[in-house]
CSV table of C-alpha atoms and ligand atoms in Angstrom, one decimal:
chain,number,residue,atom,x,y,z
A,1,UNK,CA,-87.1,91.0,277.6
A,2,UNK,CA,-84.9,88.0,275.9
A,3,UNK,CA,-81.7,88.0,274.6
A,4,UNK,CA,-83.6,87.0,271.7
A,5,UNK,CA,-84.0,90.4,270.4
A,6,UNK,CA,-80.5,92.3,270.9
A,7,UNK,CA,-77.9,92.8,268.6
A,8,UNK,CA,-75.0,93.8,270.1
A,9,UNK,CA,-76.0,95.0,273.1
A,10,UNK,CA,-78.8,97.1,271.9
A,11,UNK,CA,-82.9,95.7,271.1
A,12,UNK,CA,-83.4,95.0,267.5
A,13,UNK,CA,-86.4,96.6,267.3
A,14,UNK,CA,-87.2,95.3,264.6
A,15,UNK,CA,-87.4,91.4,265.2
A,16,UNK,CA,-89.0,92.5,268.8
A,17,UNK,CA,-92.2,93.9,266.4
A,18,UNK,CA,-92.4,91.3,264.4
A,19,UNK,CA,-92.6,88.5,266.8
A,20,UNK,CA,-95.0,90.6,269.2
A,21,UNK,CA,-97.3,91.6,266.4
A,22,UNK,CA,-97.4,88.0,265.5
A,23,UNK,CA,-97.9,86.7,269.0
A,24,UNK,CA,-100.8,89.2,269.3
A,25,UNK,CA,-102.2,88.2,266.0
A,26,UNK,CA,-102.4,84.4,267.3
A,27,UNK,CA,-104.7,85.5,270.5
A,28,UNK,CA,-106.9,88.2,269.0
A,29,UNK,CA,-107.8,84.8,266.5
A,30,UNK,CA,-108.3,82.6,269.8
A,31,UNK,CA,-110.1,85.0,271.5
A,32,UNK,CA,-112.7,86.3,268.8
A,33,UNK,CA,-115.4,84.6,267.3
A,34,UNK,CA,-114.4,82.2,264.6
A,35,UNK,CA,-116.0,83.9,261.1
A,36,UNK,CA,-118.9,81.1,260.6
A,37,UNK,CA,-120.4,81.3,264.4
A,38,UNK,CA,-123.9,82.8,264.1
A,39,UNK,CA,-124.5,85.7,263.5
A,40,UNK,CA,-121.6,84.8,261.0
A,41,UNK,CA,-121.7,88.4,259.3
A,42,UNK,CA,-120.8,90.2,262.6
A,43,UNK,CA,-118.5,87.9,263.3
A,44,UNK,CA,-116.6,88.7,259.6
A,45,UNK,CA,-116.8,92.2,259.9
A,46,UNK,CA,-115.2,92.4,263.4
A,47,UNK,CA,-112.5,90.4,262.1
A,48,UNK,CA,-112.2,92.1,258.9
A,49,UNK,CA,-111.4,95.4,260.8
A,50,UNK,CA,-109.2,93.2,263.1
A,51,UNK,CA,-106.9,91.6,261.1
A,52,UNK,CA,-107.0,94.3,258.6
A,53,UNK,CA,-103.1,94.7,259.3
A,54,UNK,CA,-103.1,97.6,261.8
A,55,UNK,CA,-99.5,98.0,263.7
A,56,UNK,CA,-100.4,96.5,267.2
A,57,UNK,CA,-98.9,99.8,268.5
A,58,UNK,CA,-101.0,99.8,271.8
A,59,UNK,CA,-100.9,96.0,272.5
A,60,UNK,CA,-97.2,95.9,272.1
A,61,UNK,CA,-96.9,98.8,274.0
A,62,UNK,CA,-98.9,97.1,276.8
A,63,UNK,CA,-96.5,94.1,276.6
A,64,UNK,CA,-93.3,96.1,276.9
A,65,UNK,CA,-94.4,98.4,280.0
A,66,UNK,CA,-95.3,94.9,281.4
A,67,UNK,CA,-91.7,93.5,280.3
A,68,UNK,CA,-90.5,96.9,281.9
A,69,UNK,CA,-92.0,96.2,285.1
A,70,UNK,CA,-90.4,92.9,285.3
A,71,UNK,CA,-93.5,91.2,284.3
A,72,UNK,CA,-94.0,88.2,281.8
A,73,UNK,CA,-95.6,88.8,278.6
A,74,UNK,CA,-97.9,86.2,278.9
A,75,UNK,CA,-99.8,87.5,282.0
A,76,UNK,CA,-100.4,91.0,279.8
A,77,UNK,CA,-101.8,89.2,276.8
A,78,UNK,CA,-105.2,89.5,277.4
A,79,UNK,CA,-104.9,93.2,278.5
A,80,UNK,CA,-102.5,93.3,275.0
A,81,UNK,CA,-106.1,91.7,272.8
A,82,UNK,CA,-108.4,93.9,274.8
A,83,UNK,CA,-106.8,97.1,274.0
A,84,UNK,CA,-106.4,96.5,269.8
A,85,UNK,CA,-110.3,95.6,270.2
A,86,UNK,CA,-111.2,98.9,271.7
A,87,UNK,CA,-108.7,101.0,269.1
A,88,UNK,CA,-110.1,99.1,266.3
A,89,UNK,CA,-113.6,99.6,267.4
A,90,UNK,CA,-113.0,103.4,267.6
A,91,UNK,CA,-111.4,103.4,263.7
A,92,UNK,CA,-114.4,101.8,262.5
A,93,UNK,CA,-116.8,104.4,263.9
A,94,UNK,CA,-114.3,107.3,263.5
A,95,UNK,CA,-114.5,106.4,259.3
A,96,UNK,CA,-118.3,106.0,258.9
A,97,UNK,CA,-120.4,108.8,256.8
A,98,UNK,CA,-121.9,110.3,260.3
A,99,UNK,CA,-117.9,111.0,261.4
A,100,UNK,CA,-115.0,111.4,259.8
A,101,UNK,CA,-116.3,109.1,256.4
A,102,UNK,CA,-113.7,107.5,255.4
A,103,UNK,CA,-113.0,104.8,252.5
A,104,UNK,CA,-110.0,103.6,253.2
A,105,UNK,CA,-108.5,102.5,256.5
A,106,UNK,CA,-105.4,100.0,257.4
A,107,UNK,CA,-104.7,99.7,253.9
A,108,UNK,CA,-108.5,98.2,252.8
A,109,UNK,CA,-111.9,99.5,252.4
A,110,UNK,CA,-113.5,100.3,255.1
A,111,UNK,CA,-115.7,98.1,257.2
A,112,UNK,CA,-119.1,100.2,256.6
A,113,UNK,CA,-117.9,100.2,252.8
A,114,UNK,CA,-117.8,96.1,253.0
A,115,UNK,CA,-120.5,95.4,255.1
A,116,UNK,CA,-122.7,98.7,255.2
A,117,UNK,CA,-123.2,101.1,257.9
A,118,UNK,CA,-125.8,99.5,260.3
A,119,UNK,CA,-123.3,96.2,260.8
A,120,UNK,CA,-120.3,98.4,260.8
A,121,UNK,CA,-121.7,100.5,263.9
A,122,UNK,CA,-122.8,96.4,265.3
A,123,UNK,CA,-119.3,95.4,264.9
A,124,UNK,CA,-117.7,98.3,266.5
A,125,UNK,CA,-119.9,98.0,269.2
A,126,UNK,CA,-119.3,94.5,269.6
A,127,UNK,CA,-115.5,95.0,269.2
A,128,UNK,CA,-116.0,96.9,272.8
A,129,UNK,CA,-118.1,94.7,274.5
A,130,UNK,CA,-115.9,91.5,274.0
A,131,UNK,CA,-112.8,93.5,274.9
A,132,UNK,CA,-114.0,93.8,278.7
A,133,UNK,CA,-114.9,89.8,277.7
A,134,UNK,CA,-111.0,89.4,277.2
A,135,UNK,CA,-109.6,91.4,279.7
A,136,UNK,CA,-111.5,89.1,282.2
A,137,UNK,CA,-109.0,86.5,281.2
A,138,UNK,CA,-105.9,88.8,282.9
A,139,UNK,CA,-104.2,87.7,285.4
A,140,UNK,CA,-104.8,89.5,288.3
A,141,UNK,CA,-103.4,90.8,291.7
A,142,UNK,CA,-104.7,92.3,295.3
A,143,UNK,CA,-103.2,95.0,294.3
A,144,UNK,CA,-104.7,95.4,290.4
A,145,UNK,CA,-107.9,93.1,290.6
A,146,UNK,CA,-110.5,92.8,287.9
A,147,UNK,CA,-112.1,96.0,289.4
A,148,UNK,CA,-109.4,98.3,288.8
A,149,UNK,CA,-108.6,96.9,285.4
A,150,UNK,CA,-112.0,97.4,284.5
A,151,UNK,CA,-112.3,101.0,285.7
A,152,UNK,CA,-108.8,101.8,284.1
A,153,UNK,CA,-110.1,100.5,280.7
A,154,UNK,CA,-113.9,102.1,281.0
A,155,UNK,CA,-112.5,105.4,281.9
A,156,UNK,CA,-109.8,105.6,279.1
A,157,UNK,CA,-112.9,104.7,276.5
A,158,UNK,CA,-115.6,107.0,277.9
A,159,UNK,CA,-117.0,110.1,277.8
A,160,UNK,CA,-114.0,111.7,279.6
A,161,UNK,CA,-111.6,110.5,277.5
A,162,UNK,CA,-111.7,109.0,274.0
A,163,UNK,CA,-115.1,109.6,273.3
A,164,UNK,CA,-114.1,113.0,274.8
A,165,UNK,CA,-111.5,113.8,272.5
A,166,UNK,CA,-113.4,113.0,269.6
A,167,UNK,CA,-116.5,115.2,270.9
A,168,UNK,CA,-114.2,117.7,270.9
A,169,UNK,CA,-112.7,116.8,267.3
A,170,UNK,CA,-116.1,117.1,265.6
A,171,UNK,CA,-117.1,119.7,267.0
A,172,UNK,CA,-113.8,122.0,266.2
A,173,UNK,CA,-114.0,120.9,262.3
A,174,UNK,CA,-113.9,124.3,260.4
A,175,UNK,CA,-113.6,125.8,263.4
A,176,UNK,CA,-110.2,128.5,264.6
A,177,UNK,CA,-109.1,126.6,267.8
A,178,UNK,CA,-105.9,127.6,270.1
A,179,UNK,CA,-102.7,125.3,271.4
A,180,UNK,CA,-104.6,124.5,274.3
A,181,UNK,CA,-107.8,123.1,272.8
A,182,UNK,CA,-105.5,121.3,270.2
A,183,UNK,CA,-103.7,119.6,273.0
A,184,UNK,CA,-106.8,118.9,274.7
A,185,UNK,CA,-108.6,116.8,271.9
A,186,UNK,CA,-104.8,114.6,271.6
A,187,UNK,CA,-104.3,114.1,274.8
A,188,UNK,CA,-107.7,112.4,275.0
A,189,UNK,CA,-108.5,111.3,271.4
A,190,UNK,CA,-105.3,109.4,271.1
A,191,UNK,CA,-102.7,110.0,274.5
A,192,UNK,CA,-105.4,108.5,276.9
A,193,UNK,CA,-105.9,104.9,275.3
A,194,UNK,CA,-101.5,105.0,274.7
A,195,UNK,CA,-101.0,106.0,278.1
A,196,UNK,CA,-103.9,103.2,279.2
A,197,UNK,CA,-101.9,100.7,277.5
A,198,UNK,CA,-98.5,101.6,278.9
A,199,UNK,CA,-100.2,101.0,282.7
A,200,UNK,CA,-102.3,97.7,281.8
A,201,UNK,CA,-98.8,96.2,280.9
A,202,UNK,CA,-97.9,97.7,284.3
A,203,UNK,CA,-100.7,96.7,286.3
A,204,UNK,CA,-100.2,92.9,284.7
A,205,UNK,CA,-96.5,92.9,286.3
A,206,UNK,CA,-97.9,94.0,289.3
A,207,UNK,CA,-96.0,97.2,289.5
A,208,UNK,CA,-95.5,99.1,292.8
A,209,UNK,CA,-97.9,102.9,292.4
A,210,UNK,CA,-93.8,104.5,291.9
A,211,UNK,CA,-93.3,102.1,288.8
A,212,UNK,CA,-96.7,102.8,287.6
A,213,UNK,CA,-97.0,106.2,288.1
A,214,UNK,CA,-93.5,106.4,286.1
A,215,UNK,CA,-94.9,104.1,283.1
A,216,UNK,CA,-98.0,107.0,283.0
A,217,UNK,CA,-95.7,109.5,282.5
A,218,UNK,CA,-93.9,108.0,279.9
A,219,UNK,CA,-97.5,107.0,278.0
A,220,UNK,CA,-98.8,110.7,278.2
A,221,UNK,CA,-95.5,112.3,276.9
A,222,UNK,CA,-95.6,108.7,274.1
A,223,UNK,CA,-99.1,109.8,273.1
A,224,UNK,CA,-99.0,113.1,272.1
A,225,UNK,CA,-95.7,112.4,270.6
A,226,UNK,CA,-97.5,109.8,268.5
A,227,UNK,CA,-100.3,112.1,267.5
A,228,UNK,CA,-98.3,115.6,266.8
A,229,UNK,CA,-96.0,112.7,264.3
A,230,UNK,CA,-99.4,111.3,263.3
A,231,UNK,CA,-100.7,114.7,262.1
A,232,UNK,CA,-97.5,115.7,260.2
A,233,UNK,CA,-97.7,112.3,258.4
A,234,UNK,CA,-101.4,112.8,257.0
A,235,UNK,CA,-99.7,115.7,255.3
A,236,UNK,CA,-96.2,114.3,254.4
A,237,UNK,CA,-97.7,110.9,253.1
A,238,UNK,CA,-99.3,109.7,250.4
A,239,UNK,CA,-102.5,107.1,251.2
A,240,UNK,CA,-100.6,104.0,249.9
A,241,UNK,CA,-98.1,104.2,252.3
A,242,UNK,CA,-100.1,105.5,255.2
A,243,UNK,CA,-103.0,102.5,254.2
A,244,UNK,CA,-105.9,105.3,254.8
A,245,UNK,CA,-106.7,108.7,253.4
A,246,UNK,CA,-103.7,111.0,253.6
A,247,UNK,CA,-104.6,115.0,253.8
A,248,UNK,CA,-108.2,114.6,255.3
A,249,UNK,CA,-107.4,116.7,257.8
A,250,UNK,CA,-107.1,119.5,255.3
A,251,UNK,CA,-109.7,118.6,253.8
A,252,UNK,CA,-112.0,118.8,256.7
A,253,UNK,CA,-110.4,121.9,258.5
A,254,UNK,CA,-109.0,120.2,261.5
A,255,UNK,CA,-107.1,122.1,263.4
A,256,UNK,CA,-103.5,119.8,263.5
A,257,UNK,CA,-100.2,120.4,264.9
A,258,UNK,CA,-98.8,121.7,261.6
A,259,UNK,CA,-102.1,123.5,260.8
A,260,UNK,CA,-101.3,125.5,264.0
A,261,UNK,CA,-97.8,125.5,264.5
A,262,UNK,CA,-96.1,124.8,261.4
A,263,UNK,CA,-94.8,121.7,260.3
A,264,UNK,CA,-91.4,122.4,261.1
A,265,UNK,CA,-92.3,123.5,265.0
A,266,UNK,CA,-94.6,120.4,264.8
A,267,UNK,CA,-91.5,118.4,264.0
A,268,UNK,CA,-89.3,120.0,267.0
A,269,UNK,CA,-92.5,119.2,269.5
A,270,UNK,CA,-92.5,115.7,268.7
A,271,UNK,CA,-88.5,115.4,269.4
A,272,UNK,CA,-89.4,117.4,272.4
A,273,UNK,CA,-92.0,115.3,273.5
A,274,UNK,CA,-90.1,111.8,273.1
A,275,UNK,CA,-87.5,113.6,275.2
A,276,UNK,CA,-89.5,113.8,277.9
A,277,UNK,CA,-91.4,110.4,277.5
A,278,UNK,CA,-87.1,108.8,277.7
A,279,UNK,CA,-86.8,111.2,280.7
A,280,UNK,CA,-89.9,109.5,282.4
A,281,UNK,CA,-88.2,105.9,282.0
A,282,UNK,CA,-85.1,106.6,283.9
A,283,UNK,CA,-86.2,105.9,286.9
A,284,UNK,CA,-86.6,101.9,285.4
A,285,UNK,CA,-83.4,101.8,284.1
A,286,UNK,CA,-82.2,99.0,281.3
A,287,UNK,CA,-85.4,96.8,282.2
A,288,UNK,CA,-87.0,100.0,279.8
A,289,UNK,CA,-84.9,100.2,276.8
A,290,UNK,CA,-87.3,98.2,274.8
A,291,UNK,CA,-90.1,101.2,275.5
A,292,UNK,CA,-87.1,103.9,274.9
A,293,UNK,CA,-86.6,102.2,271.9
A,294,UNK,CA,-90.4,101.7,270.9
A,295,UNK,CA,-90.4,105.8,271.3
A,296,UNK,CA,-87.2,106.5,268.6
A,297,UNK,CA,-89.4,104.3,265.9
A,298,UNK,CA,-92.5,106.5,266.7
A,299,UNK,CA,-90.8,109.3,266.3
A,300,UNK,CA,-89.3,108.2,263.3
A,301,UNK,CA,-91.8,106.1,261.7
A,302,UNK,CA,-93.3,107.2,258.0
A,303,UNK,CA,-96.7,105.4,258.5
B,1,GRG,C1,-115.3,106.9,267.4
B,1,GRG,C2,-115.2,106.9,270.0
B,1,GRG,C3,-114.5,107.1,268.7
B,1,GRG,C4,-113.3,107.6,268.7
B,1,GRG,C5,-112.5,107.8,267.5
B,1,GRG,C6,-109.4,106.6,267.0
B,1,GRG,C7,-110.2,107.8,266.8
B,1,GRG,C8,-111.1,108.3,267.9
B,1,GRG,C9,-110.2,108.5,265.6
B,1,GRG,C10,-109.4,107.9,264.4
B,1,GRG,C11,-108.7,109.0,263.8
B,1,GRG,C12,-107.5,109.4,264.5
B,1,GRG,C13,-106.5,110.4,263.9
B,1,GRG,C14,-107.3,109.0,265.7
B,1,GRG,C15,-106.1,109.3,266.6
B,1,GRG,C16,-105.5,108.0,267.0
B,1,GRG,C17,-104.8,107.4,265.8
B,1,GRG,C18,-103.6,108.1,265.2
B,1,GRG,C19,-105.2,106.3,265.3
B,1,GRG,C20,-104.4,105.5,264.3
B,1,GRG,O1,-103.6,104.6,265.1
B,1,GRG,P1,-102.5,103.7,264.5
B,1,GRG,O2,-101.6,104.5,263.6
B,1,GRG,O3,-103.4,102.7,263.5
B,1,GRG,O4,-101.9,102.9,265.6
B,1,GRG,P2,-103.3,101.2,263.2
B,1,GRG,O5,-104.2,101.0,262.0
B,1,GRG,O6,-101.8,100.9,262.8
B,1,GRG,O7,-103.7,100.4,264.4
């Protein structure tokens, strides 16, 4: 990482977000479909979802394990686009009537509320397809060619994992589940596509298997983390500032990490948790602080 984003000595986060988000922002609108190109309403409703003002968490995430790694940010770019493609894809078909039915996402209606459900489910879909079109664009090494990234990204999205995690999600709702079952549903609802991040941005830099088995460490302990602070937030927040529906989960019976544990064990796990995910860095020393530091916000963020 630059200079460019310390102050005294230590990253200023904030400027590093702001100038990623924006650099993501400028090659998700290069790489997608410009609005009018026929079929011109799929084309809208992807990029309404898209640039709907979602926090780039997992492509910045991507860029600073590649930055971590000693890669450039520029070679993880692609990777970076895919990954906000795939995530945004899974929110639009996580809010429509047949799963979670949501209004409200990222702040605006949702995209089945906009453009109805049958394009909705068309432009998530499409949202997955073009991400594999986009991560073709990654550079690539002997020892991370197109074929591994491909794998990496299929498996993270598929049956075993995200799709996985919310199989197990609906099918829990209203339904007494245990610790173990709860962690089970994170880890691949939300932990797998975070940790998949973490080790794209890895794989881009060309990281040695120690570096990126490190960098997966660090993404699984990051992504529960994430989702433990997620699920105290739905019921700490109100839906302004969270930009979707606060206290669905509640409302639907989900079993959460405060709905099991208590909020304020919830709270300790999630410290715990971002403990480990800084103890997984150390082996990459000060080339990391910008993930260490990415960790404290999610720990500490309020939306
Ligand atoms: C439909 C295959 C399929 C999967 C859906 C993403 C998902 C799985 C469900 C959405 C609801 C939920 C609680 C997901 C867990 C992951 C999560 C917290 C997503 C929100 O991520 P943020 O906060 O959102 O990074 P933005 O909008 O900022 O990108």
């Amino acid at each position: 990482m630059g200079a460019a984003f310390h102050i005294r000595g230590t990253v200023d986060l904030k400027r590093y977000l702001t100038a990623r988000q924006q650099e993501v922002d400028r090659a998700l609108d290069r790489f997608l479909p410009k609005a009018s190109t026929k079929p011109a309403t799929i084309h809208k409703a992807m990029r309404y979802s898209l640039f709907a003002g979602g926090k780039r968490l997992r492509p910045i995430l991507c860029l600073a394990a590649a930055e971590a790694c000693a890669g450039l940010t520029k070679s993880a770019l692609p990777l970076a686009c895919a990954l906000e493609c795939i995530h945004t894809y899974s929110l639009i078909h996580d809010d429509l009537p047949s799963m979670d039915n949501d209004d409200f996402r990222r702040g605006r209606r949702t995209c089945h509320k906009v453009f109805g459900d049958g394009i909705a489910v068309l432009a998530g879909d499409a949202l997955l397809t073009i991400a594999f079109e986009i991560a073709a664009e990654a550079e690539t090494w002997p020892r991370y060619d197109l074929r591994a990234i491909f794998r990496e990204i299929s498996v993270a999205a598929g049956s075993r994992k995200l799709i996985a995690g919310q199989v197990a999600d609906l099918e829990g709702e209203g339904k007494p589940i245990n610790r173990a079952q709860l962690r089970y549903i994170h880890q691949n609802k939300t932990a797998a596509l975070l940790t998949t991040s973490v080790r794209l941005g890895a794989m881009s830099a060309n990281a040695t298997p120690t570096q990126l088995a490190t960098i997966s460490d660090f993404g699984q302990a990051l992504g529960l983390a994430f989702q433990v602070i997620d699920d105290i937030l739905d019921v700490t927040q109100t839906s302004e500032k969270l930009g979707k529906s606060a206290g669905k989960d509640v409302a639907a019976h989900k079993a959460t990490y405060p709905s099991v544990l208590g909020l304020e064990k919830s709270r300790a796990e999630a410290g715990r948790l971002t403990r480990q995910a800084h103890a997984a860095l150390r082996p990459l020393g000060k080339k990391a602080e910008t993930l260490r530091a990415l960790a404290n916000y999610l720990l500490e963020r309020e939306y």
